[in-house]
Short mmCIF file of C-alpha atoms and ligand atoms in Angstrom, two decimals:
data_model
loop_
_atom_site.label_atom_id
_atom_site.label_comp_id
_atom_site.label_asym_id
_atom_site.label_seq_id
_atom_site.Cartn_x
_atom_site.Cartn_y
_atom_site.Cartn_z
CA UNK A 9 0.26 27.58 9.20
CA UNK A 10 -1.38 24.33 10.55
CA UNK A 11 -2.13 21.30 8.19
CA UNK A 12 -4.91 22.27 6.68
CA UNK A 13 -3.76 25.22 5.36
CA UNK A 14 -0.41 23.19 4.28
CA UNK A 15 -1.99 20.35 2.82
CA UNK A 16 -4.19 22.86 0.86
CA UNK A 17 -1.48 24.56 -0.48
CA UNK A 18 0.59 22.07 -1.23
CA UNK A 19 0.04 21.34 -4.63
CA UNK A 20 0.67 24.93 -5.69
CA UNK A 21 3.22 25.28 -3.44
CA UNK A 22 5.04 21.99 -4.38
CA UNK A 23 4.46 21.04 -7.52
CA UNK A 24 7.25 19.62 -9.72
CA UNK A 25 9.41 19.92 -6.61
CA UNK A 26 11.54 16.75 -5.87
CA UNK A 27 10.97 17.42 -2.15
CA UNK A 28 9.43 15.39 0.73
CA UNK A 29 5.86 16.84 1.44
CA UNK A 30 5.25 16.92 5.08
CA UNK A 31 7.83 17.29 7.66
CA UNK A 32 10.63 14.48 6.98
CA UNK A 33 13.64 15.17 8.00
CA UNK A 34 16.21 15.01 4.99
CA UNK A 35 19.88 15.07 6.22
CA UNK A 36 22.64 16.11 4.15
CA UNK A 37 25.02 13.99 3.92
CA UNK A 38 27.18 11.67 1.18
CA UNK A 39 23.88 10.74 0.01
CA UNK A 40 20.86 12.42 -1.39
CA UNK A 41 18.53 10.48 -0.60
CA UNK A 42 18.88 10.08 3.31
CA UNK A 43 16.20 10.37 6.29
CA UNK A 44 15.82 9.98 9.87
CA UNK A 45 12.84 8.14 10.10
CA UNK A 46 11.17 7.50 14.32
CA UNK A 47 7.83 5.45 15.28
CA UNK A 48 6.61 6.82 18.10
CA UNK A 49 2.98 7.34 20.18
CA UNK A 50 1.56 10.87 19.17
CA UNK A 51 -1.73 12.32 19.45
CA UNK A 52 -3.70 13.78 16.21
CA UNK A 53 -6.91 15.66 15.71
CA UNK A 54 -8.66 13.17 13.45
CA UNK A 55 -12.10 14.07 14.28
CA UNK A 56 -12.30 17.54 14.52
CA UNK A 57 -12.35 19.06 18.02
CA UNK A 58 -10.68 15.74 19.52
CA UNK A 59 -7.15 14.31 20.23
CA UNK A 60 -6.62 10.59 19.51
CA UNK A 61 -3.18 8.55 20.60
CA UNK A 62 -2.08 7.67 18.01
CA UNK A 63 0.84 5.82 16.38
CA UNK A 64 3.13 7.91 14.48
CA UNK A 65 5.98 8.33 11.93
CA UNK A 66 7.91 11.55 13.17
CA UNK A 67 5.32 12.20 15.23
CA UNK A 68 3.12 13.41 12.47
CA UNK A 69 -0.26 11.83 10.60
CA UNK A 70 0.05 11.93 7.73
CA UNK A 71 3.59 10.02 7.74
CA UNK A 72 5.96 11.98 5.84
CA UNK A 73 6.19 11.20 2.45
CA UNK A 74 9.34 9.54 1.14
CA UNK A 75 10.72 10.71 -1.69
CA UNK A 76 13.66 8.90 -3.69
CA UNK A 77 14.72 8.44 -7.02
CA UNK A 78 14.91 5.39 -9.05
CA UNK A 79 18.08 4.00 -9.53
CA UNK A 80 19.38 6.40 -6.86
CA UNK A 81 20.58 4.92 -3.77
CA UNK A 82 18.11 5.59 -0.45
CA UNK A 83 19.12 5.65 3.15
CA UNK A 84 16.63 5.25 6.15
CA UNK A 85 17.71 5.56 9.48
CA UNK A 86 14.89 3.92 11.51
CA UNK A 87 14.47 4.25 15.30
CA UNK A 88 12.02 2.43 17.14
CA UNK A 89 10.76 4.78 19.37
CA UNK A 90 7.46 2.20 20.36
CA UNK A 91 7.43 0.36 23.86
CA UNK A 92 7.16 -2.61 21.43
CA UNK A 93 9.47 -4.43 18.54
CA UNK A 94 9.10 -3.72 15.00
CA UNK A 95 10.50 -3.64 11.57
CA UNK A 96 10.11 -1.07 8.55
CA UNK A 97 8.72 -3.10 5.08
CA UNK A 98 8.93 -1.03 1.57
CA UNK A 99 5.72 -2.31 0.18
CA UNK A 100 6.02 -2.63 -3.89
CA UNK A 101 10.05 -2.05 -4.21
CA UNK A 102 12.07 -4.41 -5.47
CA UNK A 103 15.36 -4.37 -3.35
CA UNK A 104 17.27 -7.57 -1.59
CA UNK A 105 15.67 -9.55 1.37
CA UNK A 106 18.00 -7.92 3.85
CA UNK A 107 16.03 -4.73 3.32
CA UNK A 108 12.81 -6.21 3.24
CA UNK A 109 11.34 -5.51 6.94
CA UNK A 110 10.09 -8.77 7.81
CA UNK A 111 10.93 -9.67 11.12
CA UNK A 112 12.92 -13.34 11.10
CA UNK A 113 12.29 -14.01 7.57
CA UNK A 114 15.28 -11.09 6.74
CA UNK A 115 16.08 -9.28 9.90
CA UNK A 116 15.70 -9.46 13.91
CA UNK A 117 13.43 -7.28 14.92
CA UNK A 118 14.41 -3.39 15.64
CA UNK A 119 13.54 -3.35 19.46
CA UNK A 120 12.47 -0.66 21.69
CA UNK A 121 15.48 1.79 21.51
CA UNK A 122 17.26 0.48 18.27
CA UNK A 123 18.28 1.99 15.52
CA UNK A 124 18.37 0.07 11.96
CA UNK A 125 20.00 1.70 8.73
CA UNK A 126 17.65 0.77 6.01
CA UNK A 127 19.69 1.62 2.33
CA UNK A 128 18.65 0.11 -1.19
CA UNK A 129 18.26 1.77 -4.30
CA UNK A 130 14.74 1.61 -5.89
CA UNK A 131 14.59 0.16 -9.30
CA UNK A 132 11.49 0.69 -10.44
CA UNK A 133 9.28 4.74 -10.25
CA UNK A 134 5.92 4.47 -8.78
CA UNK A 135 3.61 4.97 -6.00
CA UNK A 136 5.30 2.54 -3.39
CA UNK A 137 4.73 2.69 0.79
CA UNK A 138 5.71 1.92 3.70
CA UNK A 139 4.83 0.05 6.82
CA UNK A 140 5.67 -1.78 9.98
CA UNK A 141 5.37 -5.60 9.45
CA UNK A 142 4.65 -6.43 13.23
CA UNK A 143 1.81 -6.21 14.86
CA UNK A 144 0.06 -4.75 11.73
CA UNK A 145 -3.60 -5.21 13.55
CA UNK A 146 -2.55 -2.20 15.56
CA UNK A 147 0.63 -1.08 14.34
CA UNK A 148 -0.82 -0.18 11.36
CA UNK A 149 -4.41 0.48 12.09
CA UNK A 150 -3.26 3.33 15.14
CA UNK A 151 -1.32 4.95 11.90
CA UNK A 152 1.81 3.45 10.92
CA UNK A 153 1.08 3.74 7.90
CA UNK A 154 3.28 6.56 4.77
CA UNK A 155 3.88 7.18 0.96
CA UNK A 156 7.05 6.27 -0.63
CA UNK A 157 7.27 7.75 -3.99
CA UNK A 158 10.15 6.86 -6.71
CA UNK A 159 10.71 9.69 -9.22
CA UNK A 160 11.03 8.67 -12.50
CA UNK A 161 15.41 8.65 -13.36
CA UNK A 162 14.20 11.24 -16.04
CA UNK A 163 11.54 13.48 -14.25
CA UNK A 164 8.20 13.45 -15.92
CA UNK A 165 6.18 16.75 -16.66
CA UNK A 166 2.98 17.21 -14.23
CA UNK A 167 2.03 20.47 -13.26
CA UNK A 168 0.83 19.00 -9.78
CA UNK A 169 2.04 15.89 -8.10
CA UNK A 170 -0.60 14.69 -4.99
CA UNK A 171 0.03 12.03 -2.52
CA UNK A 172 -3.50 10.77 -1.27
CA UNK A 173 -3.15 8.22 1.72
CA UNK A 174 -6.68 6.50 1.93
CA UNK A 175 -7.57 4.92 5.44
CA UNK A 176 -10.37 4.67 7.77
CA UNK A 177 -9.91 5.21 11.27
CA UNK A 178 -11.71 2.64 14.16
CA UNK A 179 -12.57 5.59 16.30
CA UNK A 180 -16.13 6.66 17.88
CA UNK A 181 -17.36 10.25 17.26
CA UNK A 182 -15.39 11.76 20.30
CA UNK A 183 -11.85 10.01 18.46
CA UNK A 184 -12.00 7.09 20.91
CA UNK A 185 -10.65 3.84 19.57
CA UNK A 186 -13.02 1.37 19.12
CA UNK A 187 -11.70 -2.34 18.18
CA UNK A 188 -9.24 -3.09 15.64
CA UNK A 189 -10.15 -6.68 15.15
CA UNK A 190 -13.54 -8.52 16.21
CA UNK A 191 -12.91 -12.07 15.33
CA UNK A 192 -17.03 -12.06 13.76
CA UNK A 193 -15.47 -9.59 11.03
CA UNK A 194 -11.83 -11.30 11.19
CA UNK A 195 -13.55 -14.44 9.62
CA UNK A 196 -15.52 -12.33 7.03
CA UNK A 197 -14.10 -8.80 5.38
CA UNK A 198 -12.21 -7.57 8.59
CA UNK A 199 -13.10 -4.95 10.74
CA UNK A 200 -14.03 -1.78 8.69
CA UNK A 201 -12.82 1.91 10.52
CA UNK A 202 -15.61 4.17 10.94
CA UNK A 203 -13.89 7.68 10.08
CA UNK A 204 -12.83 7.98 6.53
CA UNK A 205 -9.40 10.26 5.86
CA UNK A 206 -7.26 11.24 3.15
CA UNK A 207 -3.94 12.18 4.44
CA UNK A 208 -5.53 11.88 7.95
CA UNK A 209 -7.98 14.09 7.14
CA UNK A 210 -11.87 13.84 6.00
CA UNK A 211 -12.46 14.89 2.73
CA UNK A 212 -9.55 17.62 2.19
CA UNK A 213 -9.91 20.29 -0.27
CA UNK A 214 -7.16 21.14 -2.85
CA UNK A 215 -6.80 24.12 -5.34
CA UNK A 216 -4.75 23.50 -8.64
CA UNK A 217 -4.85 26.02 -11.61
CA UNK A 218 -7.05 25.71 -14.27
CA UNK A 219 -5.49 23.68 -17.37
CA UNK A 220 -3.06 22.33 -14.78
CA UNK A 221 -1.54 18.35 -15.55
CA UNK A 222 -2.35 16.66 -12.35
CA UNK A 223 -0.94 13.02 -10.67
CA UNK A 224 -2.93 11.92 -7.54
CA UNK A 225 -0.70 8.81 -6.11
CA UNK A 226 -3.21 6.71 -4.12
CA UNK A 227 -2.72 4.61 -1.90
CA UNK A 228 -5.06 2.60 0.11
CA UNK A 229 -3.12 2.21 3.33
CA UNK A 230 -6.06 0.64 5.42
CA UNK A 231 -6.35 -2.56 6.97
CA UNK A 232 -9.40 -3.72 5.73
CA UNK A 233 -11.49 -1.80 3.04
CA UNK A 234 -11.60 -2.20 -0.98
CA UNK A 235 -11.80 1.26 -2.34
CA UNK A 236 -14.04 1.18 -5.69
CA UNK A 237 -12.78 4.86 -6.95
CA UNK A 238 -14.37 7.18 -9.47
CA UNK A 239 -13.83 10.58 -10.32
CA UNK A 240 -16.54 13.37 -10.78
CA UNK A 241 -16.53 16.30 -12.67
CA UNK A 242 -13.62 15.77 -15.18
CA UNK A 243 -12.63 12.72 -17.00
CA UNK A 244 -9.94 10.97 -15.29
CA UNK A 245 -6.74 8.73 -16.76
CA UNK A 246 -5.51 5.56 -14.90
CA UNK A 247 -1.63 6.12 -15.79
CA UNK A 248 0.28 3.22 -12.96
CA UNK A 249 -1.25 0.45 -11.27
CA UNK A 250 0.14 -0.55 -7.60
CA UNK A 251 3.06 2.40 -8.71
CA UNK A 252 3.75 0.87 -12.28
CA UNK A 253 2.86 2.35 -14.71
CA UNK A 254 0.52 0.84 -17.32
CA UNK A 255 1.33 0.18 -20.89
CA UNK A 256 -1.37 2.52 -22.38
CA UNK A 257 -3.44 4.68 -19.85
CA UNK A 258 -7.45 4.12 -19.87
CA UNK A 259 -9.73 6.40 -18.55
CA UNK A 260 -11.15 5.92 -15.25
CA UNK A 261 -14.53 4.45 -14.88
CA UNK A 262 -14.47 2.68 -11.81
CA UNK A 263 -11.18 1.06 -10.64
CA UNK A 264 -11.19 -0.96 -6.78
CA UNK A 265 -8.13 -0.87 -4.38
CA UNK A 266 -7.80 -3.49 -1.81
CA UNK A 267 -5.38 -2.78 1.20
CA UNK A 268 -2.04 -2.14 0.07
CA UNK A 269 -2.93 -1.45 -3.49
CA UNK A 270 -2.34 1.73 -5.23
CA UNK A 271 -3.66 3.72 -8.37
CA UNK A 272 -2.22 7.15 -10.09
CA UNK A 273 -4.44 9.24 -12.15
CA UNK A 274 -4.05 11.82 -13.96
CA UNK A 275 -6.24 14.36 -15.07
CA UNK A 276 -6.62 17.77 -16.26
CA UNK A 277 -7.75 20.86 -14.33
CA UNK A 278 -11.21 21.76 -15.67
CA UNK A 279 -11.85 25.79 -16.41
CA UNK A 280 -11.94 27.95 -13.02
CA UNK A 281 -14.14 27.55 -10.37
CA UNK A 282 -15.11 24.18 -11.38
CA UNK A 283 -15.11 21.24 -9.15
CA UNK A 284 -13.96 17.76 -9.30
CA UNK A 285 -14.26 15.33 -6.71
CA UNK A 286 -12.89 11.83 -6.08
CA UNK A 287 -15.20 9.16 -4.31
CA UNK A 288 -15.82 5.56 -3.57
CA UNK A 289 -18.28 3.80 -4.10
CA UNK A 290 -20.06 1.16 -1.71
CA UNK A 291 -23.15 -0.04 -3.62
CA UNK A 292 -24.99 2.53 -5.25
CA UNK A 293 -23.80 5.55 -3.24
CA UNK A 294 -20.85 7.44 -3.68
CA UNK A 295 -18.75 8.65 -0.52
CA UNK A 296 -16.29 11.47 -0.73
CA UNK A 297 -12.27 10.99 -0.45
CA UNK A 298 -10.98 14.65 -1.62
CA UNK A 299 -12.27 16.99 -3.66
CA UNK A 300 -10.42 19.86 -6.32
CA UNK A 301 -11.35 23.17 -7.47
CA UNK A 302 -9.90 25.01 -10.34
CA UNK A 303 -7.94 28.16 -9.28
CA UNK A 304 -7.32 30.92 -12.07
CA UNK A 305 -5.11 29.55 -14.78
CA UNK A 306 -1.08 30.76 -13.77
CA UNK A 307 0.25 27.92 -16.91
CA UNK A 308 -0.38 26.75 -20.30
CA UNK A 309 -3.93 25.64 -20.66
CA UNK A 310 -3.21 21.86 -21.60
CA UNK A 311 -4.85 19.13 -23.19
CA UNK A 312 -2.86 16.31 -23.12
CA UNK A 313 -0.87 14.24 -20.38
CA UNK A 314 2.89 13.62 -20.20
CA UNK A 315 3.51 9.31 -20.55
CA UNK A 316 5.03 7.44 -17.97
CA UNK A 317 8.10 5.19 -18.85
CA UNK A 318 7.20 1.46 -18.10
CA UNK A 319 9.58 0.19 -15.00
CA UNK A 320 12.31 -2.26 -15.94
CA UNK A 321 10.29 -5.18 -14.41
CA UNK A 322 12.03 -8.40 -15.76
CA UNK A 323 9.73 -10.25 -18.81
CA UNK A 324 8.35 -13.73 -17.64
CA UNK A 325 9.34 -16.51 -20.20
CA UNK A 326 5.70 -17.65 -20.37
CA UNK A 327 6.76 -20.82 -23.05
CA UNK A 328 9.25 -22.08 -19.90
CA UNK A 329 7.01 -20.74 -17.15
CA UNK A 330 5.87 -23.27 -14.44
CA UNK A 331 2.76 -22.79 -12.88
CA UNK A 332 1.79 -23.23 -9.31
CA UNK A 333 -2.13 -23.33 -7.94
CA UNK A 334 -2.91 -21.37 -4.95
CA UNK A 335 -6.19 -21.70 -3.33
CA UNK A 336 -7.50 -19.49 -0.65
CA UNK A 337 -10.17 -21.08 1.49
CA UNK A 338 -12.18 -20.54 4.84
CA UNK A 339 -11.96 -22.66 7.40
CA UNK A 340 -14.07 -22.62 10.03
CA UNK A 341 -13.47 -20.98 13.82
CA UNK A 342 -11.34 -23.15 14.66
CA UNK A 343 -9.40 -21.71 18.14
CA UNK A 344 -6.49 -23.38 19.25
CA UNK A 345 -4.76 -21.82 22.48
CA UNK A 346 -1.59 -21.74 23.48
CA UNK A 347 -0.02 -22.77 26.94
CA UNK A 348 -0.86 -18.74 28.04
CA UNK A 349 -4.17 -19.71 27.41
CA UNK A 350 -4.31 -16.96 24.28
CA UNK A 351 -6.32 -18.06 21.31
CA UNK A 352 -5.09 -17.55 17.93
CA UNK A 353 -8.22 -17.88 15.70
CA UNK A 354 -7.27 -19.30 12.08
CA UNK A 355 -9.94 -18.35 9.61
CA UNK A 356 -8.25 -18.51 6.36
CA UNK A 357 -5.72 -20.92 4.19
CA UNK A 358 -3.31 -20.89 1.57
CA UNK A 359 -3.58 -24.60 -0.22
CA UNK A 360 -5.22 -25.87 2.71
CA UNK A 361 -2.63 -24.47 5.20
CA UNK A 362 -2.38 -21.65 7.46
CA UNK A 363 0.17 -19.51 9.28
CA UNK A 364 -0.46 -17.65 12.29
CA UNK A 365 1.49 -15.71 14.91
CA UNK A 366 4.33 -15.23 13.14
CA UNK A 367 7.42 -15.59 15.35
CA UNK A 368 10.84 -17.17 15.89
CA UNK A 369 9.81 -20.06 16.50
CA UNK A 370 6.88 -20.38 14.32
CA UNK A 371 8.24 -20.01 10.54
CA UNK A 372 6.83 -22.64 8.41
CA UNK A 373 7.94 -24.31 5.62
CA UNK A 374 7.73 -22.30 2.26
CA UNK A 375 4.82 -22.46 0.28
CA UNK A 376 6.93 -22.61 -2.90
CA UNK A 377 10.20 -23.45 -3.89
CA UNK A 378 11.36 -21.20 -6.81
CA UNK A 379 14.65 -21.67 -8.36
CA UNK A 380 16.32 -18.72 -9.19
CA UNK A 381 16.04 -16.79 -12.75
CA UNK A 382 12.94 -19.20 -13.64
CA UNK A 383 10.01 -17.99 -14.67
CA UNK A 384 6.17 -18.70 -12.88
CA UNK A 385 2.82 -18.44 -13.09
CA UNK A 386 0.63 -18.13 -10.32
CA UNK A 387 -2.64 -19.25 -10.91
CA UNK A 388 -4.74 -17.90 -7.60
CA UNK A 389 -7.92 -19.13 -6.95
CA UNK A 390 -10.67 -17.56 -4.22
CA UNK A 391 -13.03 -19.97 -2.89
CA UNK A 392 -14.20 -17.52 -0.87
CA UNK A 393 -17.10 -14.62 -1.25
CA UNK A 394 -14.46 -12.11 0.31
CA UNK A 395 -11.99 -10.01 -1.01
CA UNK A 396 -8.93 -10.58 -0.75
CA UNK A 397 -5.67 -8.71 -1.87
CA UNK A 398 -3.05 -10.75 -2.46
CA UNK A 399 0.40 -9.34 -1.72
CA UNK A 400 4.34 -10.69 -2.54
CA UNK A 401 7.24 -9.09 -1.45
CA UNK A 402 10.00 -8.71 -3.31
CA UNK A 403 8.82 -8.79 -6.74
CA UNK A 404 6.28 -7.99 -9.35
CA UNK A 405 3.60 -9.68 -11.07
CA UNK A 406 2.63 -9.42 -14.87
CA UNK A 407 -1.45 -9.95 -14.43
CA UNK A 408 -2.59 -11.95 -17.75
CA UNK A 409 -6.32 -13.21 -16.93
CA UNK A 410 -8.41 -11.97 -14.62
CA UNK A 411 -11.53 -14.54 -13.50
CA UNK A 412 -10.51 -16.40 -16.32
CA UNK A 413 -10.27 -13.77 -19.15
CA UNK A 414 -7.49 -12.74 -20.70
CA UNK A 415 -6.39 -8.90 -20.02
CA UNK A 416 -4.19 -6.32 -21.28
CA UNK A 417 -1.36 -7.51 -19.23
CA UNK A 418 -0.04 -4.76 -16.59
CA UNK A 419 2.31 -4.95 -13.54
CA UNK A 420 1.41 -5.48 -9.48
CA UNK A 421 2.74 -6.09 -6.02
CA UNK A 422 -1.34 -7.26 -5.18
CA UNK A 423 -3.81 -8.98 -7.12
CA UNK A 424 -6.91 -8.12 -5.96
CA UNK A 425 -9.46 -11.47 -6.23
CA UNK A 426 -13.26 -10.85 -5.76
CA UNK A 427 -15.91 -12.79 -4.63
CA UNK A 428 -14.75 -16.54 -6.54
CA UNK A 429 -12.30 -14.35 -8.29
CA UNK A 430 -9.24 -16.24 -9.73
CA UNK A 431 -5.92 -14.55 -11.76
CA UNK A 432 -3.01 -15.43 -13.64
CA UNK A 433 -0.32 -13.99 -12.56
CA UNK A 434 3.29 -13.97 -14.19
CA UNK A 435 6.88 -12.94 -12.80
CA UNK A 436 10.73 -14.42 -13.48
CA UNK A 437 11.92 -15.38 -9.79
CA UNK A 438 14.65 -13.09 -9.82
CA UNK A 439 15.19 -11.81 -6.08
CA UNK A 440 16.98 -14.47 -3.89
CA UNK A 441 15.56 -14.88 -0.47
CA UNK A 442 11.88 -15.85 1.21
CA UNK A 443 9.92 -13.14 0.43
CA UNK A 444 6.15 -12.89 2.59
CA UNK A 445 2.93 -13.73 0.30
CA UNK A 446 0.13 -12.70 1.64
CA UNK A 447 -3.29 -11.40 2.18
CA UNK A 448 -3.12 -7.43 2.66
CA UNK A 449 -6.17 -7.61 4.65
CA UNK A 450 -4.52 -7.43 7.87
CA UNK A 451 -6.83 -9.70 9.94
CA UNK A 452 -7.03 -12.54 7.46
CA UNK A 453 -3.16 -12.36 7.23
CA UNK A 454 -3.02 -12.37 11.23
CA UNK A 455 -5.70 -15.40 11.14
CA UNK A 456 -3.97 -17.76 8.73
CA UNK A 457 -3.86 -15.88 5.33
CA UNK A 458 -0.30 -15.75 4.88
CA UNK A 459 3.10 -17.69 3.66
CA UNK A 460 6.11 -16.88 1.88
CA UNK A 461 8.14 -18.07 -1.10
CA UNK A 462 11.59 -19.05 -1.39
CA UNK A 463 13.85 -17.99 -4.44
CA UNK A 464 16.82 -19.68 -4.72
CU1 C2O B 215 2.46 -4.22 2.52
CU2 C2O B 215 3.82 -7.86 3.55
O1 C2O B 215 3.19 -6.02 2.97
CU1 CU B 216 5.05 -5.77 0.61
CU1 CU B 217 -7.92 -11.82 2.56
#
């Protein structure tokens, strides 16, 4: 059966099975929760008709999906099987620094070769990924990129459980690669991919049984674009935000995902034969991502969706809170080169400072000092008209105002700020170590957009 036909079946096929989708190898051993995980150069049909080399978990796009349970210990066994170094980040979990994937901020780089045992145990269910955390222009953007998904510690009742992986792909019509980064685009939005996939593939097609309960985890694993999703043909129910689950679900009327950002929905199968289709929007016009059609009904017809438990984040003390400004700005093309005569472009600044070419050498003080067990608000501020999707490691944030308006508070790993946008963003300091803050845009984190935090 090739992928099409897999991916098409899979949410029959899998539903309500605690299993990895797609090809991971699970080993049995002590431990239930234990893969063998590779990067390696591949080559995929992304456009049909054409092979692309390609970067690869396991050899395969889509990257396996990881599947764990919370509060059940995981273990990773990572080879880097790249000509190049790189390290393995858990984007959204909660587990110490030593696990963290950040090369020199909490391990050595895995080089060509090397082997590094990754084990934690995932506190908090959700919609989590995963990701190299060198290199990301191309590490990343060649296809790097896979789902990690926490079951619930008591599993929840969906008929269907869907892992969408949203990216575009730089790559002409014949599945050339075009550029990754063009420093004209670096300084604005990034560098947008031309060929839109789910799961590595435009537009797929999946069948679920009328009346069926339905999670789609999405994931917006690109590099560069803001998703604004909507759904068509059924009504739609956000039910976790970056993999957390919110306090009372809404439905979906149009909800954007910056890089690195996630959003589950649920819905319910309309009768048979019906369609539903999820798209973005960019301006006016809708483009598709997937699209589902109602099989014969082989279940209960149902009308309402199971809750989600809300993760055991830790509650900010917001009377003891201290808050700290952060203002991201533009500054202009400045180029400085190095003695090789490369030049590292800064476009972008946290509080007037930026932090480029991340390296041994090159690790800047802290942007903030927490102290351990306190309690903060970050109050970011965008004095820019760009997106930008900011991103800390390590822990997660209780939004409370959005551009200056106070919202039904609900948990994140990324605060997306628009155009101007500003947010208040809450979270006790509970994780000892220096954890990466940064821009999930991949080129404005490469060209300045990027610090970390220490807790301790
Ligand atoms: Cu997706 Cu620094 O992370
Ligand atoms: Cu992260
Ligand atoms: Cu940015």
């Amino acid at each position: 059966m090739d992928r099409r036909a897999f991916l098409q079946l899979s949410g029959i096929s899998l539903a309500s099975v605690a299993l990895p989708q797609w090809s991971l190898a699970q080993v049995k051993t002590d431990i239930e929760y234990h893969y063998k995980l590779t990067a390696e150069p591949s080559s995929a049909e992304l456009i049909p008709g054409f092979q692309t080399s390609v970067l690869t978990f396991n050899g395969n796009i889509p990257a396996p999906v990881i599947r764990a349970r919370q509060g059940k210990p995981v273990r990773i066994e990572f080879t880097n099987k790249l000509n190049e170094p790189t390290t393995i980040h858990w984007h959204g979990l909660r587990i110490p620094i030593e696990m963290d994937g950040v090369p020199f901020l909490s391990q050595p780089p895995v080089m060509p070769g090397e082997t590094f045992v990754y084990e934690f145990t995932p506190p908090d269910a959700g919609t989590f990924w995963y990701h190299p955390h060198m290199n990301s222009t191309v590490q990343l953007g060649k296809g790097l990129v896979g789902a990690f998904v926490v079951d619930e510690a008591e599993p929840v009742d969906f008929d269907i459980d869907e892992v969408l992986i949203l990216k575009h792909w730089h790559l002409d019509k014949k599945g050339e690669w075009k550029a990754l980064t063009r420093p004209r685009y670096a300084a604005r939005m990034g560098t947008p991919g031309e060929w839109g996939t789910a799961n590595g593939i435009h537009d797929p097609q999946f069948s679920y049984p009328a009346g069926s309960r339905v999670r789609l985890r999405i994931a917006n694993v690109d590099n560069t674009m803001t998703y604004n999703l909507r759904m068509k043909g059924t009504d739609a129910q956000v039910i976790a935000i970056d993999g957390n689950p919110v306090s009372s679900p809404y439905p979906l009327d149009q909800h954007k995902i910056g890089p690195g950002m996630r959003l589950d929905i649920g819905l319910i199968m309309p009768d048979e034969g019906q369609h539903v289709a999820l798209e973005y929007l960019l301006g006016k016009f809708g483009f598709p991502v997937a699209g589902f059609t109602a099989t014969a009904q082989t279940g209960d017809i149902h009308s309402e969706l199971p809750s989600l438990p809300i993760n055991p984040v830790p509650v900010p003390d917001l009377d003891t809170a201290e808050t700290i400004n952060f203002v991201f700005e533009w500054e202009g093309a400045i180029s400085p080169t190095d003695e090789a005569g490369n030049t590292h472009p800064v476009f972008w600044l946290i509080n007037r400072r930026a932090w480029e070419g991340m390296s041994k050498d090159n690790i800047p003080e802290p942007v903030a000092d927490l102290t351990l067990g306190h309690s903060y608000i970050f109050e970011l501020r965008n004095n820019t008209q760009y997106h930008h999707p900011i991103h800390l490691h390590g822990h997660t944030f209780l939004v409370l105002e959005m551009d200056g308006k106070p919202v039904t508070p609900f948990h994140t790993d990324t605060v997306l700020l628009g155009k101007n946008g500003r947010a208040k963003a809450a979270f006790v300091a509970d994780n000892p170590g220096s954890w990466m803050y940064h821009c999930h845009v991949i080129e404005h984190m490469k060209t300045g957009l990027m610090g970390y935090v220490r807790v301790s």
